[in-house]
CSV table of C-alpha atoms and ligand atoms in Angstrom, one decimal:
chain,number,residue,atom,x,y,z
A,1,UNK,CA,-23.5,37.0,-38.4
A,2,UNK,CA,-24.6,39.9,-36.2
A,3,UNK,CA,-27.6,39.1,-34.0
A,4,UNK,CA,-31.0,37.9,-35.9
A,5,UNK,CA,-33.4,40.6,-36.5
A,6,UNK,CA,-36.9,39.6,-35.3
A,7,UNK,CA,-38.1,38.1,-38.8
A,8,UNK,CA,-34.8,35.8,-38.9
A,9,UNK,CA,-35.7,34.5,-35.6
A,10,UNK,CA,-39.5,33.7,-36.5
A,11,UNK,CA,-38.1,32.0,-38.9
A,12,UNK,CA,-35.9,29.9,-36.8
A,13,UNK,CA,-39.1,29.6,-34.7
A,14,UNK,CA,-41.3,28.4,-37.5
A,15,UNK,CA,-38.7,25.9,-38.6
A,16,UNK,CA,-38.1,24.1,-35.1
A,17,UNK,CA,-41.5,24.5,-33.6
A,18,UNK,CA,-44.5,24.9,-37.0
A,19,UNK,CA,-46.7,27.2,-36.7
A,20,UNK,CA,-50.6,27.4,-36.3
A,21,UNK,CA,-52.9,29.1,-37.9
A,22,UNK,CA,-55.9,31.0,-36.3
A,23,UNK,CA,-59.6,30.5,-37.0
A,24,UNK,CA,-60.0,33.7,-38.7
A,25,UNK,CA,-56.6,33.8,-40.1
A,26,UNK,CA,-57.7,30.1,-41.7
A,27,UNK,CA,-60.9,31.3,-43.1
A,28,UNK,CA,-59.5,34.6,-44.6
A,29,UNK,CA,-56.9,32.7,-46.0
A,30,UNK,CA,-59.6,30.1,-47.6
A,31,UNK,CA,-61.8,33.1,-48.9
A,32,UNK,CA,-58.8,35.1,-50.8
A,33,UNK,CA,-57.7,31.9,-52.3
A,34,UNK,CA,-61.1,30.5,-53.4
A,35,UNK,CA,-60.2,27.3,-51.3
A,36,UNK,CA,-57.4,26.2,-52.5
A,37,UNK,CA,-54.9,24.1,-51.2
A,38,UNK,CA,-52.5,26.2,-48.6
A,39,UNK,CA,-49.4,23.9,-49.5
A,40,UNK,CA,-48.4,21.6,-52.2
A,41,UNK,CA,-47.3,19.5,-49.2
A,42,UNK,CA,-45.0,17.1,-51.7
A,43,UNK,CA,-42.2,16.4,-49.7
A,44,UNK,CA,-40.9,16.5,-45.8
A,45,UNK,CA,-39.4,20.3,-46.0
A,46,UNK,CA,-42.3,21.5,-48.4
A,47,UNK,CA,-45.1,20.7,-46.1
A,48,UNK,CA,-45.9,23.8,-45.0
A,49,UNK,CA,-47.1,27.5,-46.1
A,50,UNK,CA,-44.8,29.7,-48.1
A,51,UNK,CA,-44.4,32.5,-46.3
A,52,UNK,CA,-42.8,36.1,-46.9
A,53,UNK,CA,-42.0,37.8,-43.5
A,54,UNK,CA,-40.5,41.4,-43.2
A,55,UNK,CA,-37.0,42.2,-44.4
A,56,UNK,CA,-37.5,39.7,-47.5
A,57,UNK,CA,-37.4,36.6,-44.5
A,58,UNK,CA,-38.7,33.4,-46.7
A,59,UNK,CA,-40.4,30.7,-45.1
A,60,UNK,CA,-41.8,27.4,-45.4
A,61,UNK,CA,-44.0,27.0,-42.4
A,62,UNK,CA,-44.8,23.4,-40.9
A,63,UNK,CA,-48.4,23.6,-39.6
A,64,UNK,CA,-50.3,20.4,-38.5
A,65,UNK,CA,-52.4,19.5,-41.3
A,66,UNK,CA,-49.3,18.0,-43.0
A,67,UNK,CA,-47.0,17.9,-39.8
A,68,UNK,CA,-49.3,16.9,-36.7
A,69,UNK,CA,-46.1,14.8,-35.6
A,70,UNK,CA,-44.4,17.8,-34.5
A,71,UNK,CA,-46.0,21.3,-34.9
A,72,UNK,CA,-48.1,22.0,-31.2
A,73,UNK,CA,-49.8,25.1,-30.2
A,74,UNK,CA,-46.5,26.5,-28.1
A,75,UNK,CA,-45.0,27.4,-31.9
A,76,UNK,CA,-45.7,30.9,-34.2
A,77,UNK,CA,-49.0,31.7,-34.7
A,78,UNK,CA,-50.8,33.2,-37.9
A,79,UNK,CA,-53.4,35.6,-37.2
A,80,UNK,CA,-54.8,38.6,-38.8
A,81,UNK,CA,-53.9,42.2,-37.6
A,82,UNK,CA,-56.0,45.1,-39.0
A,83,UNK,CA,-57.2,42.8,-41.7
A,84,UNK,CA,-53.6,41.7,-42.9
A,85,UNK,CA,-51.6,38.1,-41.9
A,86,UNK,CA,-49.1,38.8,-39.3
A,87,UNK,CA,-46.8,36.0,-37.4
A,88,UNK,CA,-46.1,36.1,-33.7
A,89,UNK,CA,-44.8,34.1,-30.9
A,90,UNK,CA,-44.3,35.8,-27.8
A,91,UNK,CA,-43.6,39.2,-27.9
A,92,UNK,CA,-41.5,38.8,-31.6
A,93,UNK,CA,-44.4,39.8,-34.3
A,94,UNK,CA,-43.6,40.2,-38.6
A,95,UNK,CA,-46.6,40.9,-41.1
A,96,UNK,CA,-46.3,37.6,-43.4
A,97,UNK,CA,-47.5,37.5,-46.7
A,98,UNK,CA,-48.4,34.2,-48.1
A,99,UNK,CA,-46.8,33.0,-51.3
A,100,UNK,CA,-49.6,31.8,-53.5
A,101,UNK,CA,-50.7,28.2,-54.9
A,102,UNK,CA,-50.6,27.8,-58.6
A,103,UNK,CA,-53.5,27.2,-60.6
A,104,UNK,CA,-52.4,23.6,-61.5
A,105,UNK,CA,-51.7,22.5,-57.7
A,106,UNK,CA,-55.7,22.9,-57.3
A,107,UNK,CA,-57.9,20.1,-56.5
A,108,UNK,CA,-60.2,19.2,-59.6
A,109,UNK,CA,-57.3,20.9,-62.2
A,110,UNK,CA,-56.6,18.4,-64.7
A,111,UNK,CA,-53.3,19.0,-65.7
A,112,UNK,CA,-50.7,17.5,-67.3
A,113,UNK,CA,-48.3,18.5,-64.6
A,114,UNK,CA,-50.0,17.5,-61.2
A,115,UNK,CA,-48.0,14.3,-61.4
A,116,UNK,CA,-44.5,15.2,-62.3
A,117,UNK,CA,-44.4,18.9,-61.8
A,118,UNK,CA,-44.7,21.3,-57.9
A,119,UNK,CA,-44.1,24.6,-57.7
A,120,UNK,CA,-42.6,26.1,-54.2
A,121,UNK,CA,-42.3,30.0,-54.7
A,122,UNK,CA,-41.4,31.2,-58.2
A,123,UNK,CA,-39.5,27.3,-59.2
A,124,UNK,CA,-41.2,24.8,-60.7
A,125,UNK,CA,-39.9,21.2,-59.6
A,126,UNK,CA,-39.7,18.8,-62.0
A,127,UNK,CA,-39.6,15.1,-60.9
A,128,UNK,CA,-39.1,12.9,-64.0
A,129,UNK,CA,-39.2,9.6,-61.6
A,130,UNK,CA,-41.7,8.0,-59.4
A,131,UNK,CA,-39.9,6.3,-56.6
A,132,UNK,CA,-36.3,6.1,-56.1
A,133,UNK,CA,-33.7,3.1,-56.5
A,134,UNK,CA,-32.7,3.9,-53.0
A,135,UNK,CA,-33.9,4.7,-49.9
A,136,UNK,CA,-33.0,7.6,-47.5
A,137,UNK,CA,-35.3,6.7,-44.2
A,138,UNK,CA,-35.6,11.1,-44.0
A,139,UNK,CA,-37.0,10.9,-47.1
A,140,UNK,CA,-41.0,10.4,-48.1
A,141,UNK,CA,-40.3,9.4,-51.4
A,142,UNK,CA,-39.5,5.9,-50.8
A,143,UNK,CA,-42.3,5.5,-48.4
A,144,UNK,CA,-45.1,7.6,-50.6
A,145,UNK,CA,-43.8,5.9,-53.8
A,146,UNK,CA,-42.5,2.2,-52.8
A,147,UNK,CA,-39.9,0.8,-55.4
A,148,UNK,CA,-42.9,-1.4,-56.4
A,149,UNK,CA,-44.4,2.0,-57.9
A,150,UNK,CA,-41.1,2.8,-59.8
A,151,UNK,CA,-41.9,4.8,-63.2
A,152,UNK,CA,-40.0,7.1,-65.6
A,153,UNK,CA,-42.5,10.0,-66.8
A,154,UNK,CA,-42.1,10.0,-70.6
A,155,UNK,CA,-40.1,13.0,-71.9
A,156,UNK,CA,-42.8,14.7,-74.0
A,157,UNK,CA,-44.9,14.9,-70.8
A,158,UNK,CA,-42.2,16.1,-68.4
A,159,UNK,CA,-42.1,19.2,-70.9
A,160,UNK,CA,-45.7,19.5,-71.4
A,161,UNK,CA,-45.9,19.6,-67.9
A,162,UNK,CA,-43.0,22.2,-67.1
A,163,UNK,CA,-44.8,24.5,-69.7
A,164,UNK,CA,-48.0,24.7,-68.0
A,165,UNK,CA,-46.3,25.6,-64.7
A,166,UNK,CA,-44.4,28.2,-66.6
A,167,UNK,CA,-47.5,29.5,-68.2
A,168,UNK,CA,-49.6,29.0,-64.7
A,169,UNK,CA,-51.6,31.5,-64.5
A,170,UNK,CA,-51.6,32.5,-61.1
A,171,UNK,CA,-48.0,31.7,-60.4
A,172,UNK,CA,-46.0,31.2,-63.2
A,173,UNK,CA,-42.5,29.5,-62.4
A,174,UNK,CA,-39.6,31.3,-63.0
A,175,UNK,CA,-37.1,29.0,-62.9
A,176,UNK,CA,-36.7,25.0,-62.9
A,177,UNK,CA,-35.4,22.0,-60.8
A,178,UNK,CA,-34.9,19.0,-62.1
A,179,UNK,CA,-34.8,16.8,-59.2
A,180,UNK,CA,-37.1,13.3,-58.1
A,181,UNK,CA,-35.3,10.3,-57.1
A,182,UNK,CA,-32.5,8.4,-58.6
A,183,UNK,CA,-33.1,6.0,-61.3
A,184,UNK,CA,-31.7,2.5,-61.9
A,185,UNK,CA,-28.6,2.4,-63.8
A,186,UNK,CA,-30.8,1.2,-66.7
A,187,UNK,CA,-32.3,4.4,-66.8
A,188,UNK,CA,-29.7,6.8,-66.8
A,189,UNK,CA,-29.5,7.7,-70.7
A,190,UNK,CA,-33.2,8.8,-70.5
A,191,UNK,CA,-32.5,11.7,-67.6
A,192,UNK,CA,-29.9,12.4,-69.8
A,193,UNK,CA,-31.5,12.8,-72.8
A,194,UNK,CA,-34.2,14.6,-70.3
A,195,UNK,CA,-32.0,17.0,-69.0
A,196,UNK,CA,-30.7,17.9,-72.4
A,197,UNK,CA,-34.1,18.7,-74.1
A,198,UNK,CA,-35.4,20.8,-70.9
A,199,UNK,CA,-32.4,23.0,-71.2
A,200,UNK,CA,-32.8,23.0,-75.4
A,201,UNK,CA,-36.4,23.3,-74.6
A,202,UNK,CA,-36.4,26.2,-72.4
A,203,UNK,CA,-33.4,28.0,-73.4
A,204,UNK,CA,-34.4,30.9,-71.5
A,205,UNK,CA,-35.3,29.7,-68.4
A,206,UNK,CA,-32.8,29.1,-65.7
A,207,UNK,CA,-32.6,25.3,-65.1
A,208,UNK,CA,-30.9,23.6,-62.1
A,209,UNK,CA,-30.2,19.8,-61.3
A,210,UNK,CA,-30.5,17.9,-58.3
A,211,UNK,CA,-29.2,14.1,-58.6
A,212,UNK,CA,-26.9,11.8,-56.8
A,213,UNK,CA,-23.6,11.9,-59.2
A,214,UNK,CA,-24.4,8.0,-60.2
A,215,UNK,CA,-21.4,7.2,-63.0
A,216,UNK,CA,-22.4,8.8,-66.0
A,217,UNK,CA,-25.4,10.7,-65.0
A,218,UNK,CA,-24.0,14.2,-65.2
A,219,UNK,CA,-22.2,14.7,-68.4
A,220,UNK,CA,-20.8,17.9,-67.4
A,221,UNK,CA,-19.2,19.4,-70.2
A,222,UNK,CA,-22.7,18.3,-72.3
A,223,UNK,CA,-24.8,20.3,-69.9
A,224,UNK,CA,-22.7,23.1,-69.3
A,225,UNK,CA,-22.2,23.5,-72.8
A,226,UNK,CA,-26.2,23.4,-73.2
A,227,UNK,CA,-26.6,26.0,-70.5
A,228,UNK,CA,-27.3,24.1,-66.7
A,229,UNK,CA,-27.4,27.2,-64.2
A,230,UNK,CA,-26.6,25.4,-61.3
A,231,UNK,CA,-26.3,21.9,-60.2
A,232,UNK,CA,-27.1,20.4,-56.5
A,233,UNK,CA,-24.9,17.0,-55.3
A,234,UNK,CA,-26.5,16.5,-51.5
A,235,UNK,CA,-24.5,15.0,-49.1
A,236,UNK,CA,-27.1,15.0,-46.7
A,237,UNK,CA,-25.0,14.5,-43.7
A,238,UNK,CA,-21.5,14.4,-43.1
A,239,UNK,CA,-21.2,11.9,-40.3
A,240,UNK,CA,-20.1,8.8,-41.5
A,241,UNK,CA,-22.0,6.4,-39.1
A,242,UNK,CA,-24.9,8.6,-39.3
A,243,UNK,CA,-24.6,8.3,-42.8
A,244,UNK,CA,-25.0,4.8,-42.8
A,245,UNK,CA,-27.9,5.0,-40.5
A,246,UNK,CA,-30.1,6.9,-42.5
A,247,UNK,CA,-28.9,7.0,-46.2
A,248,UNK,CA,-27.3,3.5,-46.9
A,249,UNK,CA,-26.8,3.9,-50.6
A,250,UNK,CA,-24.6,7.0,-50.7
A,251,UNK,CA,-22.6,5.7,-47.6
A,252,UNK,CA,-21.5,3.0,-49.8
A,253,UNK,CA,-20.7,5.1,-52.6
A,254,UNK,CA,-18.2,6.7,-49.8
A,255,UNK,CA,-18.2,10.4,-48.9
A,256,UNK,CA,-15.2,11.9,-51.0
A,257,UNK,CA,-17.3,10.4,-54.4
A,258,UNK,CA,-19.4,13.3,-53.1
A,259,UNK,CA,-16.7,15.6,-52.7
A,260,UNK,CA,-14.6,14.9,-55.4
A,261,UNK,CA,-17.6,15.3,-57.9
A,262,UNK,CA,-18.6,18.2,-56.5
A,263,UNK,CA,-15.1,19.8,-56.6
A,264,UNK,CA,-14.5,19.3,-60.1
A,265,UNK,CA,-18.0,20.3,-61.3
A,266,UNK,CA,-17.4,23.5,-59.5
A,267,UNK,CA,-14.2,23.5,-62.0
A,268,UNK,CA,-15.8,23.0,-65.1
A,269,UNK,CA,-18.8,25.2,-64.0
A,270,UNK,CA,-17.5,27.7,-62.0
A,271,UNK,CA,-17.8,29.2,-58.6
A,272,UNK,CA,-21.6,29.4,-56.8
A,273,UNK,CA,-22.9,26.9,-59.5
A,274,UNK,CA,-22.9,23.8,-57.6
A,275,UNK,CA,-24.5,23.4,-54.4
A,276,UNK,CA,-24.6,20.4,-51.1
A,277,UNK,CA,-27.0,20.3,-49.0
A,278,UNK,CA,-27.0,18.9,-45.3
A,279,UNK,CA,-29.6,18.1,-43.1
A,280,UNK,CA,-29.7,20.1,-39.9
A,281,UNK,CA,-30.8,18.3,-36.7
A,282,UNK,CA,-30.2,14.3,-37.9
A,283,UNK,CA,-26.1,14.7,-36.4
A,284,UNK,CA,-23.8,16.2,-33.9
A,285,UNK,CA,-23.4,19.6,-34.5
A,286,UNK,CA,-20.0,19.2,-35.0
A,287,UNK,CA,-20.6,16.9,-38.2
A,288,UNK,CA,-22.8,19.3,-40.1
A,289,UNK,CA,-20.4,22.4,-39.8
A,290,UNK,CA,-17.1,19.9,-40.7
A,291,UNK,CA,-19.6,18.9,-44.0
A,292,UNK,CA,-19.8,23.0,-44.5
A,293,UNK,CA,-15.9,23.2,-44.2
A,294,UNK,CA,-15.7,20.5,-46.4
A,295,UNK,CA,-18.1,21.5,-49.0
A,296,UNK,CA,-16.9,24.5,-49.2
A,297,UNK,CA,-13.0,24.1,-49.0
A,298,UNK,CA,-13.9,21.7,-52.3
A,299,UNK,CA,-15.2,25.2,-53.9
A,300,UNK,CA,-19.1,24.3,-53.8
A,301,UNK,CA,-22.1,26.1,-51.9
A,302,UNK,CA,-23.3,24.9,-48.5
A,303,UNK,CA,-27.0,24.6,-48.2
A,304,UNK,CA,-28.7,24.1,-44.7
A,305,UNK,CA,-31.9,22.3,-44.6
A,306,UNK,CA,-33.6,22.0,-41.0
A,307,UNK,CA,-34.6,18.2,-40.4
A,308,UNK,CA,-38.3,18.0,-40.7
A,309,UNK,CA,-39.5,15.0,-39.5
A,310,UNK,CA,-41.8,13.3,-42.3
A,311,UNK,CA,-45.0,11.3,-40.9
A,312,UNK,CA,-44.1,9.1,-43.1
A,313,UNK,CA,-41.0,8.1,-42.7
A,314,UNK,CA,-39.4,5.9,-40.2
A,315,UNK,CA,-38.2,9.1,-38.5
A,316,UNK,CA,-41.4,10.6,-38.1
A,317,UNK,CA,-41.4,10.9,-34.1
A,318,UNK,CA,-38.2,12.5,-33.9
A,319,UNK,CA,-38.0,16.4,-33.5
A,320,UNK,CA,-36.6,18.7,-35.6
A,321,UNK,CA,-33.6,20.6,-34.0
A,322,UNK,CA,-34.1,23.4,-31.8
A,323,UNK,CA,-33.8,27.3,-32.2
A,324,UNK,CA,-30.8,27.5,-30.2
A,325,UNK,CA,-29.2,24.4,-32.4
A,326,UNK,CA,-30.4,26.4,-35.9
A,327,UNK,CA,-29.0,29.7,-34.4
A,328,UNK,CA,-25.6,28.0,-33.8
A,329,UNK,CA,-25.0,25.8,-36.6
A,330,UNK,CA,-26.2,28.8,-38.9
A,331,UNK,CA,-23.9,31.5,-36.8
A,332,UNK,CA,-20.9,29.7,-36.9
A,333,UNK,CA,-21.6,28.0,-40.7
A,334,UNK,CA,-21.5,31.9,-41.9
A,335,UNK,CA,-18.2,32.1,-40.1
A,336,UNK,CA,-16.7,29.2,-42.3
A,337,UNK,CA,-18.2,30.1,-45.7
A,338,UNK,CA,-17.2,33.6,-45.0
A,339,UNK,CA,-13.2,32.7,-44.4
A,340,UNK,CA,-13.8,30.7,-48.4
A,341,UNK,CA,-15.4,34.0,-50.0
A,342,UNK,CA,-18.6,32.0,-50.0
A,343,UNK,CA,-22.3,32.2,-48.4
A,344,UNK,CA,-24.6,29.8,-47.8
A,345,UNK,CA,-27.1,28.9,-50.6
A,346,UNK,CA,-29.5,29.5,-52.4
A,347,UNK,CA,-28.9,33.1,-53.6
A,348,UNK,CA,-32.9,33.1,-54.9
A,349,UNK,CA,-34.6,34.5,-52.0
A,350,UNK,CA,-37.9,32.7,-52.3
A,351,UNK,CA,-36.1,29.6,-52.8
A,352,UNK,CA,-34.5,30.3,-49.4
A,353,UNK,CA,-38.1,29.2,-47.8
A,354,UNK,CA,-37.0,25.9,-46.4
A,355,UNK,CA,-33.3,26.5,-45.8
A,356,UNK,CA,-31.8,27.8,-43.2
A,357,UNK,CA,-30.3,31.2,-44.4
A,358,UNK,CA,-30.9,34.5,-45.4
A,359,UNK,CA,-30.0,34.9,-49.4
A,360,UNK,CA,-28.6,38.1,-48.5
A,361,UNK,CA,-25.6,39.2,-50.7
A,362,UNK,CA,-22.1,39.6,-49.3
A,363,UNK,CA,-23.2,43.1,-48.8
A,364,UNK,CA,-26.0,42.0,-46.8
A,365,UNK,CA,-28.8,42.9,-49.1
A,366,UNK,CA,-31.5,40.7,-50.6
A,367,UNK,CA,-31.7,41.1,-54.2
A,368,UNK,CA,-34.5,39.0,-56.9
A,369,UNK,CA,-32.8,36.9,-59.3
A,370,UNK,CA,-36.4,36.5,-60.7
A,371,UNK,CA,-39.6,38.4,-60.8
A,372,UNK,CA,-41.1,38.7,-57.5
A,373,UNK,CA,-43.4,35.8,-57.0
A,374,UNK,CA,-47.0,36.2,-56.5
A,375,UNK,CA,-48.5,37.0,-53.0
A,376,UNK,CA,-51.4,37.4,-51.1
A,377,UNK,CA,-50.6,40.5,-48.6
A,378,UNK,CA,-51.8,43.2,-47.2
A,379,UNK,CA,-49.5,45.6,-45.7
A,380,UNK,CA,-46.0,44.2,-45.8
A,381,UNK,CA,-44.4,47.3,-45.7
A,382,UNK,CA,-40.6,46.2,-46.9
A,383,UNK,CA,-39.8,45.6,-50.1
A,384,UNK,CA,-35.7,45.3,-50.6
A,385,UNK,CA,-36.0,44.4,-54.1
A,386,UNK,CA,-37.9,47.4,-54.8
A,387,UNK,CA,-39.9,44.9,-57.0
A,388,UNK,CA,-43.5,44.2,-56.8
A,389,UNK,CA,-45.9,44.7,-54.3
A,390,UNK,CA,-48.9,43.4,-53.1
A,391,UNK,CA,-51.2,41.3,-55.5
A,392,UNK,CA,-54.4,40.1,-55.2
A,393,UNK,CA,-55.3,36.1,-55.5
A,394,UNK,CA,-55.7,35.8,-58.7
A,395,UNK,CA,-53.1,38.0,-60.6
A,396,UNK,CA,-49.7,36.8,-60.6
A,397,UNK,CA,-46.9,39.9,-60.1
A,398,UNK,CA,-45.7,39.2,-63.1
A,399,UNK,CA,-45.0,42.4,-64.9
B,401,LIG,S1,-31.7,9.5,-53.0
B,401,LIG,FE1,-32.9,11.4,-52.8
B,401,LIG,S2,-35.0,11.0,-53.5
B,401,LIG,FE2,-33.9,9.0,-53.1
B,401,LIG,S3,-34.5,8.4,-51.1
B,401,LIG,FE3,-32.5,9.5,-50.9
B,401,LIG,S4,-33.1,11.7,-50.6
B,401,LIG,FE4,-35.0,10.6,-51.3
């Protein structure tokens, strides 16, 4: 890619070094949100603010409420100029408009979803499964939810609560992740009876899958048939001893299970509809952008996810990788997608908030796969999709 424009590189600021938020910047934001919480804060790379820089830039911003193990004051900062949120380090500067909590993340709602359901920009996550049958030491959901605490939602209440966050009335989800850990082989017919009736449920909402490709999980032709949008088979990292350092469970399963799933469900579901992602920051360099050539040389979508240390995982004092190791791995990642007539993931630009890319088109240009989500701004001047702009706290941009 040509050189980063000044938003990209706050962004690759915010991601290596958090950001902190000002005094007043803190207390306007508390005021035009009635108090509620800034972040859902669920997981290690949606601790922070959703934010919407210049030039459609998404964001998820680590600040130290949920990330004092990294974030210091020497990252971005969040202020106010002229009475509007703005983000600066040094002399770089973007207005930044903050993506807004639904009603249902708020302390006191009582909702049907808090448990199983988060929404991060305009896609509700839907996590069927407390705890996971394995454990990835990056990962806080073996650590928040200890095997011990291992529990399938029922069905009936996973779609209750995926209706209220579509229906939210502040920010109403426009499109679904089924994702969580990975159940025990015992309970693989019920996520696949799950993922059947959200898609028959929901017919007209665009739902994606996130799972490790366990035998028989996936019944491909089944949820094609019924609709899936996209599916998401993480490798996580590429590096085979790195592998086994930090996610045990899929080392055994061997890397080219990975691959060779994720090449032939990009057969039967065709090209951009299944996605990898790989940590940034947890191996050489050299590992992650071999995982992109491989990834995408099997015909699936590289996605980049900065490491963000977790406080509490096992890995919670290491660092997350520089600027200058973002700036590289992304620069030269483009360069391989681009010789497969692919781009990094994901094409939803709010989505894009915690990964490192750009959901530009090939043609460069940012385009809304869904309505605009609902902000809280005040003079973010560029609007590529031409969609909607600013909003007040309490009305979503729904039109
Ligand atoms: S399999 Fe997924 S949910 Fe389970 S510990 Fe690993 S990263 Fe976390």
């Amino acid at each position: 890619m040509g050189s980063l424009t000044v938003p990209q590189q706050l962004k690759l600021r915010m991601l290596a070094q958090g950001m902190t938020i000002t005094d007043r910047a803190r207390s306007w934001l508390t005021e035009a949100t009635n108090g509620r919480r800034l972040s859902s804060a669920d997981y290690a790379s949606t601790s922070g603010l959703i934010l919407k820089l210049d030039d459609d830039v998404w964001v998820n911003a680590p600040v130290a409420d949920h990330n004092s193990n990294f974030v210091a004051d020497d990252g971005a900062v969040l202020d106010l100029r002229d009475g509007a949120p703005s983000v600066r380090f040094g002399s770089l500067e973007s207005p930044a408009a903050y993506a807004l909590q639904p009603a249902f993340h708020s302390k006191g709602a009582t909702s049907p979803a808090l448990d199983v359901v988060v929404t991060h920009g305009d896609r509700a996550r839907l996590s069927p499964l407390q705890s996971c049958s394995m454990t990835c030491t990056f990962c806080n959901i073996p650590y928040d939810m200890p095997i011990s605490a291992y529990r399938l939602e029922p069905i009936e209440h996973c779609l209750e609560a995926l209706r209220v966050a579509l229906e939210d009335p502040i920010q109403p989800a426009w499109h679904i992740l089924i994702s969580g850990g990975t159940p025990k082989p015992k309970d693989i017919g019920n996520h696949q009876e799950l993922y059947l009736r959200v898609l028959k449920t929901f017919p007209e909402v665009p739902v994606d899958i996130m799972m490790v490709p366990i035998p028989g999980i996936l019944d491909l032709p089944a949820l094609g048939a019924a609709g899936l949008n996209e599916l998401s088979i993480n490798l996580e990292v590429y590096d085979r001893r790195c592998q086994q350092a930090v996610a045990r469970q899929k080392y055994n399963r061997g890397r080219d299970s990975y691959l060779d799933f994720i090449e032939s469900a990009a057969e039967q579901l065709g090209p951009g509809r299944v996605r990898s992602m790989l940590l940034v920051g947890l191996e050489p360099t050299e590992s992650t952008l071999e995982g992109v050539e491989a990834i995408a040389r099997r015909g699936g979508v590289p996605v980049l996810s900065p490491f963000r240390p977790d406080p509490v995982t096992p890995l919670a004092r290491m660092r997350p990788p520089s600027y200058e190791e973002l700036l590289d791995v992304l620069t030269r990642s483009e360069e391989i997608v681009a010789k497969h007539g692919t781009l990094l993931g994901p094409t939803c630009p709010p989505c894009s908030h915690n990964t490192l890319s750009f959901a530009g088109g090939k043609d460069g240009h940012v385009r809304y796969i869904h309505e605009h989500p609902a902000m809280l701004e005040t003079g973010v001047s560029h609007h590529a999709s031409g969609l909607t702009a600013a909003s007040t706290a309490d009305e979503p941009a729904r039109s």
